[in-house]
Every structure is written in structure tokens, then in C-alpha cells.
Coordinates of C-alpha atoms in Angstrom, one line a residue:
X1 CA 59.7 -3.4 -55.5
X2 CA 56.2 -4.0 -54.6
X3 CA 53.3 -2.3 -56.5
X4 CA 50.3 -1.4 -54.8
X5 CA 47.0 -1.0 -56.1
X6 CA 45.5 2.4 -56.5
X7 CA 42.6 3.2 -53.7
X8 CA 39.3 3.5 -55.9
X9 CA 38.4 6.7 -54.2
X10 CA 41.4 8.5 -53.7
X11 CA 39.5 11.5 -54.0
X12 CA 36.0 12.3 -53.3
X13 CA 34.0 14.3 -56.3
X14 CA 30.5 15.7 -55.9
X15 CA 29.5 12.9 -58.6
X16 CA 30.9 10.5 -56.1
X17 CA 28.3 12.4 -53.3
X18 CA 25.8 12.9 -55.5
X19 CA 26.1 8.6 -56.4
X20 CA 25.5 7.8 -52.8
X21 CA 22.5 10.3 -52.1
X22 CA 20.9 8.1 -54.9
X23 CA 22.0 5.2 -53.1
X24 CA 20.8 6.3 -49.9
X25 CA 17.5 6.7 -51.4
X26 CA 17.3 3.6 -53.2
X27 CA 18.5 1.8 -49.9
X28 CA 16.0 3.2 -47.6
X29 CA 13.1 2.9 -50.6
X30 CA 13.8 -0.8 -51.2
X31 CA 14.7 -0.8 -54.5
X32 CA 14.7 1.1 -57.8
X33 CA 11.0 0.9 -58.9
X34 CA 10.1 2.6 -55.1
X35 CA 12.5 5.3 -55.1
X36 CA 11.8 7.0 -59.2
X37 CA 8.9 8.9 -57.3
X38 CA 11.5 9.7 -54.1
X39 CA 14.4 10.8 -56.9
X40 CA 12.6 11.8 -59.5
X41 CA 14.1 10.1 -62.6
X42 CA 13.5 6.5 -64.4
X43 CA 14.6 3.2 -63.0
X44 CA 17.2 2.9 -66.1
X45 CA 18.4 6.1 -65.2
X46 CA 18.8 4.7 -61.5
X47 CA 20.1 1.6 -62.4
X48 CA 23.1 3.0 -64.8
X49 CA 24.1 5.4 -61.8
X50 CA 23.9 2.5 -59.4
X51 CA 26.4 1.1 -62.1
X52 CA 28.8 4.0 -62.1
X53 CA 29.0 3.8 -58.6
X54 CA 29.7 0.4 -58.0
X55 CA 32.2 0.8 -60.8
X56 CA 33.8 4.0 -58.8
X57 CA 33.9 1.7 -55.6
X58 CA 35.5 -1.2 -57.0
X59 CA 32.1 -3.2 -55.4
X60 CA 29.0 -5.2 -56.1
X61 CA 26.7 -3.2 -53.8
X62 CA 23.4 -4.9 -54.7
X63 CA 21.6 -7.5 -56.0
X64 CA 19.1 -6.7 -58.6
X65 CA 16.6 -8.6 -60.8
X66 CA 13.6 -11.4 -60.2
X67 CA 14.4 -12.2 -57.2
X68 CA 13.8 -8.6 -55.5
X69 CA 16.3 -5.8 -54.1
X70 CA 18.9 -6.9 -52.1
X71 CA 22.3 -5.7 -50.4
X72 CA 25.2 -7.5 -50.7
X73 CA 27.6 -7.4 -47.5
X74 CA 29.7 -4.8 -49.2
X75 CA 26.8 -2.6 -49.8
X76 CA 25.5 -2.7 -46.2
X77 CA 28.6 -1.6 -45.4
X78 CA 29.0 1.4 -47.8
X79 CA 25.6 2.2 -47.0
X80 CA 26.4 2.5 -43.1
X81 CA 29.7 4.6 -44.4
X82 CA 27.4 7.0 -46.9
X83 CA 25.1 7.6 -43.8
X84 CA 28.2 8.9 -41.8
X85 CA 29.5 10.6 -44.4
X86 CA 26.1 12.5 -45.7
X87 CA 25.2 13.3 -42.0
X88 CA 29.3 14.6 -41.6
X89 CA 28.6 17.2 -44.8
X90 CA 25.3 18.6 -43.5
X91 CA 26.6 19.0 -40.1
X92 CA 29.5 21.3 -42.1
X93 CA 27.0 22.8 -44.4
X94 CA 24.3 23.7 -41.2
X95 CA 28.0 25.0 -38.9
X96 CA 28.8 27.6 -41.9
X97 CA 25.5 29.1 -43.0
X98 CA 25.0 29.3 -39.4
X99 CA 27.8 31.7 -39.7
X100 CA 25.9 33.7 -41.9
X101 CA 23.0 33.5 -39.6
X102 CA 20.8 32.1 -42.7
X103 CA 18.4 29.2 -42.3
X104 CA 19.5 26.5 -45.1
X105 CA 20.1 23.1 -45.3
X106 CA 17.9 19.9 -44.5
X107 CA 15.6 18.7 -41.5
X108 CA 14.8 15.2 -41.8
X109 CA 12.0 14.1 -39.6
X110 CA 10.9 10.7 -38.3
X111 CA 7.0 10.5 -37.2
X112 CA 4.6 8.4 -36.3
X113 CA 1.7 7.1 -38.2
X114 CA -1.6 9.5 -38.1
X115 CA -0.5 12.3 -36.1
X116 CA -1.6 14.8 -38.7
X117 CA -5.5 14.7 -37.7
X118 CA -5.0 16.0 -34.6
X119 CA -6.2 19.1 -34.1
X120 CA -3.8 20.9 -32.2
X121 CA -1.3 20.3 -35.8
X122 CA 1.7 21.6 -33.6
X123 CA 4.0 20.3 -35.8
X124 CA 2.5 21.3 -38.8
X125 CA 2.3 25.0 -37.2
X126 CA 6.3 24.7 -36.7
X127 CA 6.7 23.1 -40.0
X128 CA 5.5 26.7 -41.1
X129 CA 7.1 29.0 -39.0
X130 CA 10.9 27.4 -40.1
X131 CA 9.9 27.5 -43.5
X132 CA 8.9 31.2 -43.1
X133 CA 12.2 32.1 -41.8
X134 CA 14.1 29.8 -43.9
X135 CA 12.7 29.7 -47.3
X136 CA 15.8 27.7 -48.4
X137 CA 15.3 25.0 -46.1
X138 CA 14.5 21.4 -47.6
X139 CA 12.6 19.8 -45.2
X140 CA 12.4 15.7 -45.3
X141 CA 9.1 13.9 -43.6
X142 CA 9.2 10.0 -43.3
X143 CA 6.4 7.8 -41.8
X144 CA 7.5 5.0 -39.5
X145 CA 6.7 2.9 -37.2
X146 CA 8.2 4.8 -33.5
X147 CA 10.9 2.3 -33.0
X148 CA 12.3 2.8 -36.3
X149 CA 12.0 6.7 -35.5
X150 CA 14.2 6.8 -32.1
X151 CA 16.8 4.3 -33.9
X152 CA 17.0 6.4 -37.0
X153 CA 17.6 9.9 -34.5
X154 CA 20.2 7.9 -32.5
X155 CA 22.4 6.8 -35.3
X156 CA 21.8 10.1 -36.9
X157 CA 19.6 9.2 -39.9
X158 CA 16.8 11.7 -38.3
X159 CA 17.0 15.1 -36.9
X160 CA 14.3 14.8 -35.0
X161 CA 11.4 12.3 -34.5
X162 CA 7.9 12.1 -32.5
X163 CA 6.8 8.8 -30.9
X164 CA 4.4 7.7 -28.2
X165 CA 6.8 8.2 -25.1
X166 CA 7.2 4.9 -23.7
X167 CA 10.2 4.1 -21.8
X168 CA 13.1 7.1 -22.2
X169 CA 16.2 5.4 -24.2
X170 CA 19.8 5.8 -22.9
X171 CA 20.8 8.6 -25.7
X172 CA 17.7 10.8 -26.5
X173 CA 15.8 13.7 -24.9
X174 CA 12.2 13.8 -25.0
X175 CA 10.0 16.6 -24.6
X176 CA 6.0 16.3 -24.3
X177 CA 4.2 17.5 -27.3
X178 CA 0.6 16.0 -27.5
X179 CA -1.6 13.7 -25.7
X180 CA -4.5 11.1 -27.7
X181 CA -7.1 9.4 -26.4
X182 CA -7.8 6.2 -27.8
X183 CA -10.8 4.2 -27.6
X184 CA -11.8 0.7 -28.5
X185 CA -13.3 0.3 -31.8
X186 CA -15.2 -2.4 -34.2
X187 CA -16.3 -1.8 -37.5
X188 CA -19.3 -2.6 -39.6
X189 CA -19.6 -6.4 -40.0
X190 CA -18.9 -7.6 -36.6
X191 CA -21.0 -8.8 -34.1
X192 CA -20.7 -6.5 -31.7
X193 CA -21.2 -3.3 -33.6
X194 CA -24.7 -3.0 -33.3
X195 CA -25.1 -4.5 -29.4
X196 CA -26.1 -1.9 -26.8
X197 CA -23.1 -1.1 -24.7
X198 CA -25.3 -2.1 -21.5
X199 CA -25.0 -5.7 -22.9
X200 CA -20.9 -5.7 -23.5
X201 CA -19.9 -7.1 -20.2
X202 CA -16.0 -7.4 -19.9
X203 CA -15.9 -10.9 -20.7
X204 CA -17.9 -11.1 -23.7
X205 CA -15.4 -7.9 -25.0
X206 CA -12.4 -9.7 -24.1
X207 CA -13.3 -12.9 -25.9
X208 CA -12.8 -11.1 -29.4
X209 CA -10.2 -11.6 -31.7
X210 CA -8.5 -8.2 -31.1
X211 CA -5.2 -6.1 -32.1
X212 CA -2.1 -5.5 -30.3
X213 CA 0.5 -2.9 -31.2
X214 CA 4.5 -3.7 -31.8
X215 CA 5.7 -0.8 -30.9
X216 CA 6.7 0.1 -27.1
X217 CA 4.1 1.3 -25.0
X218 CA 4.2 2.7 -21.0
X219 CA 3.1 -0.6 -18.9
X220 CA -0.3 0.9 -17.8
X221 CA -1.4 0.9 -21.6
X222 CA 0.4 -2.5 -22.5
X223 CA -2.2 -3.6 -20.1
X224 CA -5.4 -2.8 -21.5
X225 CA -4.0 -4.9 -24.5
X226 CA -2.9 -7.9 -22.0
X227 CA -7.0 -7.8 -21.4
X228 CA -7.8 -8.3 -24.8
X229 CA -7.7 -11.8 -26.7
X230 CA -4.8 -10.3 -28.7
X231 CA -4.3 -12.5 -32.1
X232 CA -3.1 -10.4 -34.5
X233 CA -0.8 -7.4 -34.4
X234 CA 0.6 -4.0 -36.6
X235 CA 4.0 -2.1 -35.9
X236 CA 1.4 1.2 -37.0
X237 CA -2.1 2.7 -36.3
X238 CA -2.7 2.2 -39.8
X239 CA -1.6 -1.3 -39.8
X240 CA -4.4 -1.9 -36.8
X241 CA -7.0 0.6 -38.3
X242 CA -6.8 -1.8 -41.6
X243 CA -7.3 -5.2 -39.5
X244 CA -10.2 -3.5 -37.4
X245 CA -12.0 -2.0 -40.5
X246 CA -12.2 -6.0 -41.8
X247 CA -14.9 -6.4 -39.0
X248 CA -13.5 -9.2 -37.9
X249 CA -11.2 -7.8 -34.9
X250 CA -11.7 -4.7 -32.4
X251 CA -8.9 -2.5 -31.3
X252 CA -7.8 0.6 -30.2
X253 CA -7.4 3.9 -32.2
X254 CA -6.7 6.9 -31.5
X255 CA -9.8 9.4 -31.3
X256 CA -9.3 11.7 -33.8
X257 CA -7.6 9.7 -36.0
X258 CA -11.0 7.1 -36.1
X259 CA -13.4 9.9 -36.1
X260 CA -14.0 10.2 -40.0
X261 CA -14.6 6.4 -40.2
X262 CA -17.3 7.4 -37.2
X263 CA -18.8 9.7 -39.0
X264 CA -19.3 7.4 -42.3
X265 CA -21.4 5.0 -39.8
X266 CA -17.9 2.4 -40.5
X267 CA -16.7 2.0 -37.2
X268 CA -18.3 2.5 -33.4
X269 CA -16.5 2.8 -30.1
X270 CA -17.4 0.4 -27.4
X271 CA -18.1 1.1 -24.1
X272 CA -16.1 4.2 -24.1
X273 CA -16.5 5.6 -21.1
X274 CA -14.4 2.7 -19.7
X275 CA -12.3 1.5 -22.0
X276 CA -10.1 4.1 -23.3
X277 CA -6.3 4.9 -22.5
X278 CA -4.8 8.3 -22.8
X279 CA -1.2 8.8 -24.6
X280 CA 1.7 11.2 -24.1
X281 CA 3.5 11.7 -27.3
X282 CA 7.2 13.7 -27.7
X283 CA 9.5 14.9 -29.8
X284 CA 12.5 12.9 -29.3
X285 CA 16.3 14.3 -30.2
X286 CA 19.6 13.2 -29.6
X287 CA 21.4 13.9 -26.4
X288 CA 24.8 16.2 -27.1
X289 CA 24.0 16.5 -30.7
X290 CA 26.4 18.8 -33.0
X291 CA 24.6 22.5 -33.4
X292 CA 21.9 22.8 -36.4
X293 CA 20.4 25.7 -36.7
X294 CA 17.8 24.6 -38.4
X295 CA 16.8 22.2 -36.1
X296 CA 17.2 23.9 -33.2
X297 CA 15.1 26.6 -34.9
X298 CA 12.4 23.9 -35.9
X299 CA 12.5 22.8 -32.3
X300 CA 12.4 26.5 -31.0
X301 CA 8.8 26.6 -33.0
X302 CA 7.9 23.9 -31.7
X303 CA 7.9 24.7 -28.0
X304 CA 6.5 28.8 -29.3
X305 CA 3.1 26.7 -30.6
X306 CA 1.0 25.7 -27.5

């Protein structure tokens, strides 16, 4: 008679749910000093559930100590599992208060870098309405670079996302919410900053040490990047808003999003009234997507705020 060993999660407890929340966090944080301020309690106190769980598993999920946070291959796994399995319980959760006709549960949200100084704040106005009619609604907001957000909405991790619309992905729906002008800047310190416009032919502008972007972009901008003499590069607007302020590169940036540093004397366009691209960007959702009310509802504001 052969004896089998008992499966280490026969059954699934809310401790065992609440566990991999925490290590969902402390996954997508990077480690346990970076996710206190996300969960809210001490690294010990992460650390000793981290324990318990790998315990409840049966597996070494992680590597912890000098050498930095790290998964093992277990833990990449169990993380991809916890992702289905979270997203699988808030689909259930969103299905039966939708029964009830009640707004709860969570929308998670994927956005680019710097969208909230524009002045039209759509999403900020739709971000109001839901929680108006949905005062139970936890809403979740992460900042990443755009490739990261249509990833993270195609395998489920986001709701909803809003990127510069590129390409369109096999998988996702986009629908046009803003468009940014962006115009080539230099900052205090570099040599062109104070030089009359009049004397910035396109040669000596393209001869600078200048900033591309990572992320995808439609081929008519990539090009006014393939002009430049592109030697450094950021997957963000922040990222390239940080090497330009150096004075030691120019790059592009979007308008409004430059305009403070402007103000402050910090940064100057140049020759604006030629070089400057104009950006569509959308909201981006997955194509036949289980019903959520509360993200169709979010997405329903959305489109009300033109």
C-alpha cells in the first residue's frame, strides 16, 4: 500500500489569500523594505508572514538578505498562480455586487508618467465621479513606464491603463483620450540655453548629446528622435526630464508637463515653432474582458468628461 503525501493546500483559507496579497505586494514592490509603506506594517511583520506562507506552501519562494530581493523559480511561479487566482476572486466579487447593483470592489490602473499636469485632468474628473457613486470602491494607481502598462492589462494585472498610442497590440482596445505637445528643451547650464533661436540651425541642434525614449512611439515621432544625436535614453518622461535638467543633454517634454521648470527660468524650449511633435494618448483595456462594473463604470466616466 502506497502512502501519499498530503497536498499542502488542500484547502484554501482567507489567511492563505490574505498571505499572497502580501506577497503580491512585496513581489511587485521589490522587496520588503519597499512594500511597509504599500502594506502598511513593519518589515518583521512582513518577513514572519512571508515565513508562514512559505511554510503553508511547502516552498522557498524568495531569497532574502545582503544580497537584495530575489525570486526563487518556485516563487515566480506561485506569484504567476496568485496573480490568477487574485484576479479570478475579484472577477467573483465585481459578478455578485453587480447583482446588487452596488459599486464595490477594486480598479487597478496602469498610467503613464506625468499625465496629471494636464489640464484637461480627465481621468482625475472620472476618478471622482466612480468614487461618488461608489464610495466603497478601492481604487489602485501605479506609475509605469507604457509598455509595462499594456502588458500588465493583457495578462490581467491592470484594469485599465493609459499610454501614448503607438502601434495597437493584438488583445487590447484603445480609445483616444488626450493629446500633448511636446517641445524640445535644454536646461540652465548648457550651451545653447541662452543662444537666440535665429542662430540654432538644424545642424548645430542635432549635434547635441540628446535623449531618446524606450517606450513605443508612432514612426512619425520616432523620427524626430532619429534626427537627434541620441546618447542616452529613459523608459519615462521623468527619467528624460532628470537627464535634460543636468544641462548637459536636450530632449523632448511634454508642454505642460515642462511648464513649471519654464517658469523657474530652469529650462527653455528651442526653436519651438518647428520642432515639436504632437501625441495621441488612450486608455487601453482588454479585448473580451469578463464584466466589472466598476470598470466599465470608471470607463463610462471617462468618455461623460470631454
Amino acid at each position: 500500500m502506497s502512502s501519499r503525501r498530503p497536498d499542502p493546500l488542500a484547502q484554501v483559507s482567507d489567511f492563505d489569500i490574505r498571505l499572497l496579497r502580501i506577497f503580491r505586494s512585496v513581489v511587485e514592490c521589490g522587496g520588503f523594505s519597499a512594500a511597509e509603506s504599500v502594506l502598511g506594517i513593519g518589515r518583521s511583520a512582513i518577513s514572519q508572514q512571508m515565513s508562514d506562507l512559505e511554510q503553508r506552501l511547502g516552498l522557498r519562494l524568495c531569497q532574502r538578505g545582503r544580497a537584495g530581493f530575489s525570486l526563487t523559480e518556485e516563487g515566480r511561479e506561485v506569484y504567476q498562480s496568485a496573480l490568477q487566482l487574485l484576479s479570478a476572486l475579484e472577477s467573483f466579487r465585481t459578478e455578485v455586487n453587480g447583482l446588487h447593483q452596488h459599486l464595490r470592489g477594486e480598479l487597478t490602473i496602469g498610467l503613464t508618467d506625468n499625465l496629471v499636469t494636464l489640464p484637461h485632468m480627465r481621468i482625475t474628473h472620472a476618478l471622482a465621479q466612480l468614487k461618488e457613486r461608489g464610495p466603497d470602491v478601492q481604487i489602485q494607481i501605479r506609475m509605469i513606464a507604457p509598455n509595462e502598462v499594456e502588458q500588465g492589462v493583457l495578462d490581467g494585472r491592470l484594469h485599465v491603463g493609459v499610454v501614448p498610442q503607438a502601434s495597437v497590440l493584438s488583445g487590447l482596445e484603445y480609445q483616444p483620450l488626450y493629446s500633448e505637445r511636446s517641445l524640445l528643451y535644454c536646461a540652465v547650464g548648457h550651451p545653447l540655453f541662452y543662444v537666440d533661436d535665429k542662430q540654432l540651425d538644424d545642424e548645430r541642434l542635432n549635434s547635441q548629446d540628446a535623449i531618446a525614449p524606450t517606450f513605443r512611439l508612432p514612426a512619425e515621432i520616432q523620427a524626430h528622435y532619429q534626427a537627434l544625436n541620441c546618447t542616452a535614453s529613459a523608459s519615462d518622461r521623468e527619467g528624460m526630464a532628470f537627464l535634460i535638467l543636468t544641462g548637459r543633454y536636450i530632449g523632448y517634454l511634454p508642454d505642460h508637463y515642462a511648464s513649471l521648470w519654464v517658469q523657474q527660468g530652469r529650462l527653455r524650449a528651442l526653436k519651438p515653432k518647428a520642432r515639436f511633435y504632437d501625441l495621441s494618448l488612450a486608455s487601453v483595456t482588454r479585448k473580451g474582458r469578463r464584466p466589472h462594473l466598476v470598470l466599465e463604470s470608471f470607463l463610462e466616466s471617462l468618455a461623460a468628461t470631454r
